[in-house]
């Protein structure tokens, strides 16, 4: 929960994003979904709304889930267990924001 609160505040600081709770995840939208967050017991699962090949992920933190069933939108999944990678994850979320902004 604390990790989610940190992430939520950081994402909402990026731009005027709307928070839309769904049945299985929480969507951050700007016209279309930018990032979807699923809160788990020990981690957060994030899905970036980008097609396969559109993400510039130098550290290869995101996993390609284009051929796997998953809840959120987009082809990239990130598992976040600590706030250590927050800045880097925000840079990935910004890529999705720039593409999905209305």
JSON list of C-alpha atoms in Angstrom, two decimals:
[
{"chain": "A", "resi": 1, "resn": "UNK", "atom": "CA", "xyz": [0.00, 0.00, 0.00]},
{"chain": "A", "resi": 2, "resn": "UNK", "atom": "CA", "xyz": [2.81, 2.45, 0.86]},
{"chain": "A", "resi": 3, "resn": "UNK", "atom": "CA", "xyz": [4.57, 1.65, -2.40]},
{"chain": "A", "resi": 4, "resn": "UNK", "atom": "CA", "xyz": [1.34, 2.22, -4.31]},
{"chain": "A", "resi": 5, "resn": "UNK", "atom": "CA", "xyz": [0.83, 5.61, -2.61]},
{"chain": "A", "resi": 6, "resn": "UNK", "atom": "CA", "xyz": [4.37, 6.68, -3.57]},
{"chain": "A", "resi": 7, "resn": "UNK", "atom": "CA", "xyz": [3.86, 5.53, -7.16]},
{"chain": "A", "resi": 8, "resn": "UNK", "atom": "CA", "xyz": [0.40, 7.10, -7.43]},
{"chain": "A", "resi": 9, "resn": "UNK", "atom": "CA", "xyz": [1.66, 10.50, -6.26]},
{"chain": "A", "resi": 10, "resn": "UNK", "atom": "CA", "xyz": [4.59, 10.34, -8.68]},
{"chain": "A", "resi": 11, "resn": "UNK", "atom": "CA", "xyz": [2.40, 9.36, -11.65]},
{"chain": "A", "resi": 12, "resn": "UNK", "atom": "CA", "xyz": [-0.17, 12.06, -10.91]},
{"chain": "A", "resi": 13, "resn": "UNK", "atom": "CA", "xyz": [2.67, 14.62, -10.76]},
{"chain": "A", "resi": 14, "resn": "UNK", "atom": "CA", "xyz": [3.69, 13.77, -14.33]},
{"chain": "A", "resi": 15, "resn": "UNK", "atom": "CA", "xyz": [0.58, 15.21, -15.94]},
{"chain": "A", "resi": 16, "resn": "UNK", "atom": "CA", "xyz": [-3.15, 15.71, -15.49]},
{"chain": "A", "resi": 17, "resn": "UNK", "atom": "CA", "xyz": [-3.99, 12.04, -15.38]},
{"chain": "A", "resi": 18, "resn": "UNK", "atom": "CA", "xyz": [-7.31, 10.61, -14.34]},
{"chain": "A", "resi": 19, "resn": "UNK", "atom": "CA", "xyz": [-7.52, 7.70, -11.89]},
{"chain": "A", "resi": 20, "resn": "UNK", "atom": "CA", "xyz": [-10.06, 5.03, -12.89]},
{"chain": "A", "resi": 21, "resn": "UNK", "atom": "CA", "xyz": [-10.43, 2.04, -10.56]},
{"chain": "A", "resi": 22, "resn": "UNK", "atom": "CA", "xyz": [-11.35, -1.13, -12.47]},
{"chain": "A", "resi": 23, "resn": "UNK", "atom": "CA", "xyz": [-12.31, -4.56, -11.16]},
{"chain": "A", "resi": 24, "resn": "UNK", "atom": "CA", "xyz": [-8.79, -6.06, -11.34]},
{"chain": "A", "resi": 25, "resn": "UNK", "atom": "CA", "xyz": [-6.51, -3.02, -11.60]},
{"chain": "A", "resi": 26, "resn": "UNK", "atom": "CA", "xyz": [-6.30, 0.79, -11.32]},
{"chain": "A", "resi": 27, "resn": "UNK", "atom": "CA", "xyz": [-6.00, 2.68, -14.60]},
{"chain": "A", "resi": 28, "resn": "UNK", "atom": "CA", "xyz": [-4.23, 6.01, -14.99]},
{"chain": "A", "resi": 29, "resn": "UNK", "atom": "CA", "xyz": [-5.70, 7.61, -18.10]},
{"chain": "A", "resi": 30, "resn": "UNK", "atom": "CA", "xyz": [-5.26, 10.63, -20.34]},
{"chain": "A", "resi": 31, "resn": "UNK", "atom": "CA", "xyz": [-7.73, 9.99, -23.13]},
{"chain": "A", "resi": 32, "resn": "UNK", "atom": "CA", "xyz": [-6.68, 6.33, -23.19]},
{"chain": "A", "resi": 33, "resn": "UNK", "atom": "CA", "xyz": [-4.97, 4.23, -20.54]},
{"chain": "A", "resi": 34, "resn": "UNK", "atom": "CA", "xyz": [-1.34, 5.21, -19.91]},
{"chain": "A", "resi": 35, "resn": "UNK", "atom": "CA", "xyz": [-0.46, 2.71, -17.19]},
{"chain": "A", "resi": 36, "resn": "UNK", "atom": "CA", "xyz": [-2.50, 0.13, -15.29]},
{"chain": "A", "resi": 37, "resn": "UNK", "atom": "CA", "xyz": [-1.53, -0.89, -11.75]},
{"chain": "A", "resi": 38, "resn": "UNK", "atom": "CA", "xyz": [-2.46, -4.11, -9.96]},
{"chain": "A", "resi": 39, "resn": "UNK", "atom": "CA", "xyz": [-1.71, -4.04, -6.22]},
{"chain": "A", "resi": 40, "resn": "UNK", "atom": "CA", "xyz": [-0.41, -7.37, -4.91]},
{"chain": "A", "resi": 41, "resn": "UNK", "atom": "CA", "xyz": [0.66, -8.51, -1.46]},
{"chain": "A", "resi": 42, "resn": "UNK", "atom": "CA", "xyz": [4.42, -7.99, -1.99]},
{"chain": "A", "resi": 43, "resn": "UNK", "atom": "CA", "xyz": [4.62, -5.99, -5.21]},
{"chain": "A", "resi": 44, "resn": "UNK", "atom": "CA", "xyz": [2.89, -3.83, -7.77]},
{"chain": "A", "resi": 45, "resn": "UNK", "atom": "CA", "xyz": [2.29, -5.07, -11.30]},
{"chain": "A", "resi": 46, "resn": "UNK", "atom": "CA", "xyz": [2.27, -2.31, -13.90]},
{"chain": "A", "resi": 47, "resn": "UNK", "atom": "CA", "xyz": [1.25, -2.58, -17.52]},
{"chain": "A", "resi": 48, "resn": "UNK", "atom": "CA", "xyz": [2.38, 0.11, -19.94]},
{"chain": "A", "resi": 49, "resn": "UNK", "atom": "CA", "xyz": [0.00, 0.84, -22.79]},
{"chain": "A", "resi": 50, "resn": "UNK", "atom": "CA", "xyz": [2.59, 0.51, -25.56]},
{"chain": "A", "resi": 51, "resn": "UNK", "atom": "CA", "xyz": [2.80, -1.95, -28.44]},
{"chain": "A", "resi": 52, "resn": "UNK", "atom": "CA", "xyz": [5.66, -4.42, -28.70]},
{"chain": "A", "resi": 53, "resn": "UNK", "atom": "CA", "xyz": [8.83, -2.62, -29.87]},
{"chain": "A", "resi": 54, "resn": "UNK", "atom": "CA", "xyz": [7.70, 0.88, -28.81]},
{"chain": "A", "resi": 55, "resn": "UNK", "atom": "CA", "xyz": [9.39, 0.94, -25.40]},
{"chain": "A", "resi": 56, "resn": "UNK", "atom": "CA", "xyz": [12.96, 2.16, -24.97]},
{"chain": "A", "resi": 57, "resn": "UNK", "atom": "CA", "xyz": [13.94, 0.14, -21.88]},
{"chain": "A", "resi": 58, "resn": "UNK", "atom": "CA", "xyz": [17.75, 0.20, -21.49]},
{"chain": "A", "resi": 59, "resn": "UNK", "atom": "CA", "xyz": [17.70, -1.75, -18.21]},
{"chain": "A", "resi": 60, "resn": "UNK", "atom": "CA", "xyz": [15.22, -4.32, -19.57]},
{"chain": "A", "resi": 61, "resn": "UNK", "atom": "CA", "xyz": [13.02, -4.01, -16.51]},
{"chain": "A", "resi": 62, "resn": "UNK", "atom": "CA", "xyz": [9.80, -4.50, -18.49]},
{"chain": "A", "resi": 63, "resn": "UNK", "atom": "CA", "xyz": [8.69, -7.92, -19.66]},
{"chain": "A", "resi": 64, "resn": "UNK", "atom": "CA", "xyz": [7.06, -8.44, -23.06]},
{"chain": "A", "resi": 65, "resn": "UNK", "atom": "CA", "xyz": [3.61, -9.89, -22.37]},
{"chain": "A", "resi": 66, "resn": "UNK", "atom": "CA", "xyz": [2.21, -9.47, -25.89]},
{"chain": "A", "resi": 67, "resn": "UNK", "atom": "CA", "xyz": [1.78, -13.25, -26.25]},
{"chain": "A", "resi": 68, "resn": "UNK", "atom": "CA", "xyz": [0.64, -13.87, -22.65]},
{"chain": "A", "resi": 69, "resn": "UNK", "atom": "CA", "xyz": [-2.78, -13.26, -21.15]},
{"chain": "A", "resi": 70, "resn": "UNK", "atom": "CA", "xyz": [-2.79, -10.33, -18.70]},
{"chain": "A", "resi": 71, "resn": "UNK", "atom": "CA", "xyz": [-5.23, -7.84, -17.19]},
{"chain": "A", "resi": 72, "resn": "UNK", "atom": "CA", "xyz": [-3.93, -4.41, -18.16]},
{"chain": "A", "resi": 73, "resn": "UNK", "atom": "CA", "xyz": [-3.55, -2.71, -21.54]},
{"chain": "A", "resi": 74, "resn": "UNK", "atom": "CA", "xyz": [-0.40, -2.80, -23.60]},
{"chain": "A", "resi": 75, "resn": "UNK", "atom": "CA", "xyz": [2.41, -5.27, -24.23]},
{"chain": "A", "resi": 76, "resn": "UNK", "atom": "CA", "xyz": [4.78, -4.46, -21.34]},
{"chain": "A", "resi": 77, "resn": "UNK", "atom": "CA", "xyz": [4.62, -5.55, -17.71]},
{"chain": "A", "resi": 78, "resn": "UNK", "atom": "CA", "xyz": [6.80, -4.28, -14.86]},
{"chain": "A", "resi": 79, "resn": "UNK", "atom": "CA", "xyz": [6.96, -5.85, -11.40]},
{"chain": "A", "resi": 80, "resn": "UNK", "atom": "CA", "xyz": [7.77, -3.20, -8.78]},
{"chain": "A", "resi": 81, "resn": "UNK", "atom": "CA", "xyz": [8.78, -4.46, -5.32]},
{"chain": "A", "resi": 82, "resn": "UNK", "atom": "CA", "xyz": [10.56, -1.39, -3.90]},
{"chain": "A", "resi": 83, "resn": "UNK", "atom": "CA", "xyz": [10.75, 2.34, -4.56]},
{"chain": "A", "resi": 84, "resn": "UNK", "atom": "CA", "xyz": [14.42, 1.99, -5.59]},
{"chain": "A", "resi": 85, "resn": "UNK", "atom": "CA", "xyz": [13.64, 1.96, -9.31]},
{"chain": "A", "resi": 86, "resn": "UNK", "atom": "CA", "xyz": [10.93, 4.63, -9.10]},
{"chain": "A", "resi": 87, "resn": "UNK", "atom": "CA", "xyz": [12.73, 7.26, -11.22]},
{"chain": "A", "resi": 88, "resn": "UNK", "atom": "CA", "xyz": [13.52, 4.76, -13.97]},
{"chain": "A", "resi": 89, "resn": "UNK", "atom": "CA", "xyz": [9.99, 3.32, -13.96]},
{"chain": "A", "resi": 90, "resn": "UNK", "atom": "CA", "xyz": [8.60, 6.87, -14.21]},
{"chain": "A", "resi": 91, "resn": "UNK", "atom": "CA", "xyz": [10.75, 7.42, -17.30]},
{"chain": "A", "resi": 92, "resn": "UNK", "atom": "CA", "xyz": [9.13, 4.33, -18.86]},
{"chain": "A", "resi": 93, "resn": "UNK", "atom": "CA", "xyz": [5.66, 5.55, -17.86]},
{"chain": "A", "resi": 94, "resn": "UNK", "atom": "CA", "xyz": [6.45, 8.93, -19.50]},
{"chain": "A", "resi": 95, "resn": "UNK", "atom": "CA", "xyz": [7.05, 7.12, -22.80]},
{"chain": "A", "resi": 96, "resn": "UNK", "atom": "CA", "xyz": [3.58, 5.61, -22.56]},
{"chain": "A", "resi": 97, "resn": "UNK", "atom": "CA", "xyz": [2.13, 8.99, -21.53]},
{"chain": "A", "resi": 98, "resn": "UNK", "atom": "CA", "xyz": [3.64, 10.76, -24.54]},
{"chain": "A", "resi": 99, "resn": "UNK", "atom": "CA", "xyz": [2.14, 8.17, -26.89]},
{"chain": "A", "resi": 100, "resn": "UNK", "atom": "CA", "xyz": [-1.32, 7.97, -25.28]},
{"chain": "A", "resi": 101, "resn": "UNK", "atom": "CA", "xyz": [-1.88, 11.64, -24.41]},
{"chain": "A", "resi": 102, "resn": "UNK", "atom": "CA", "xyz": [-5.03, 13.12, -25.85]}
]
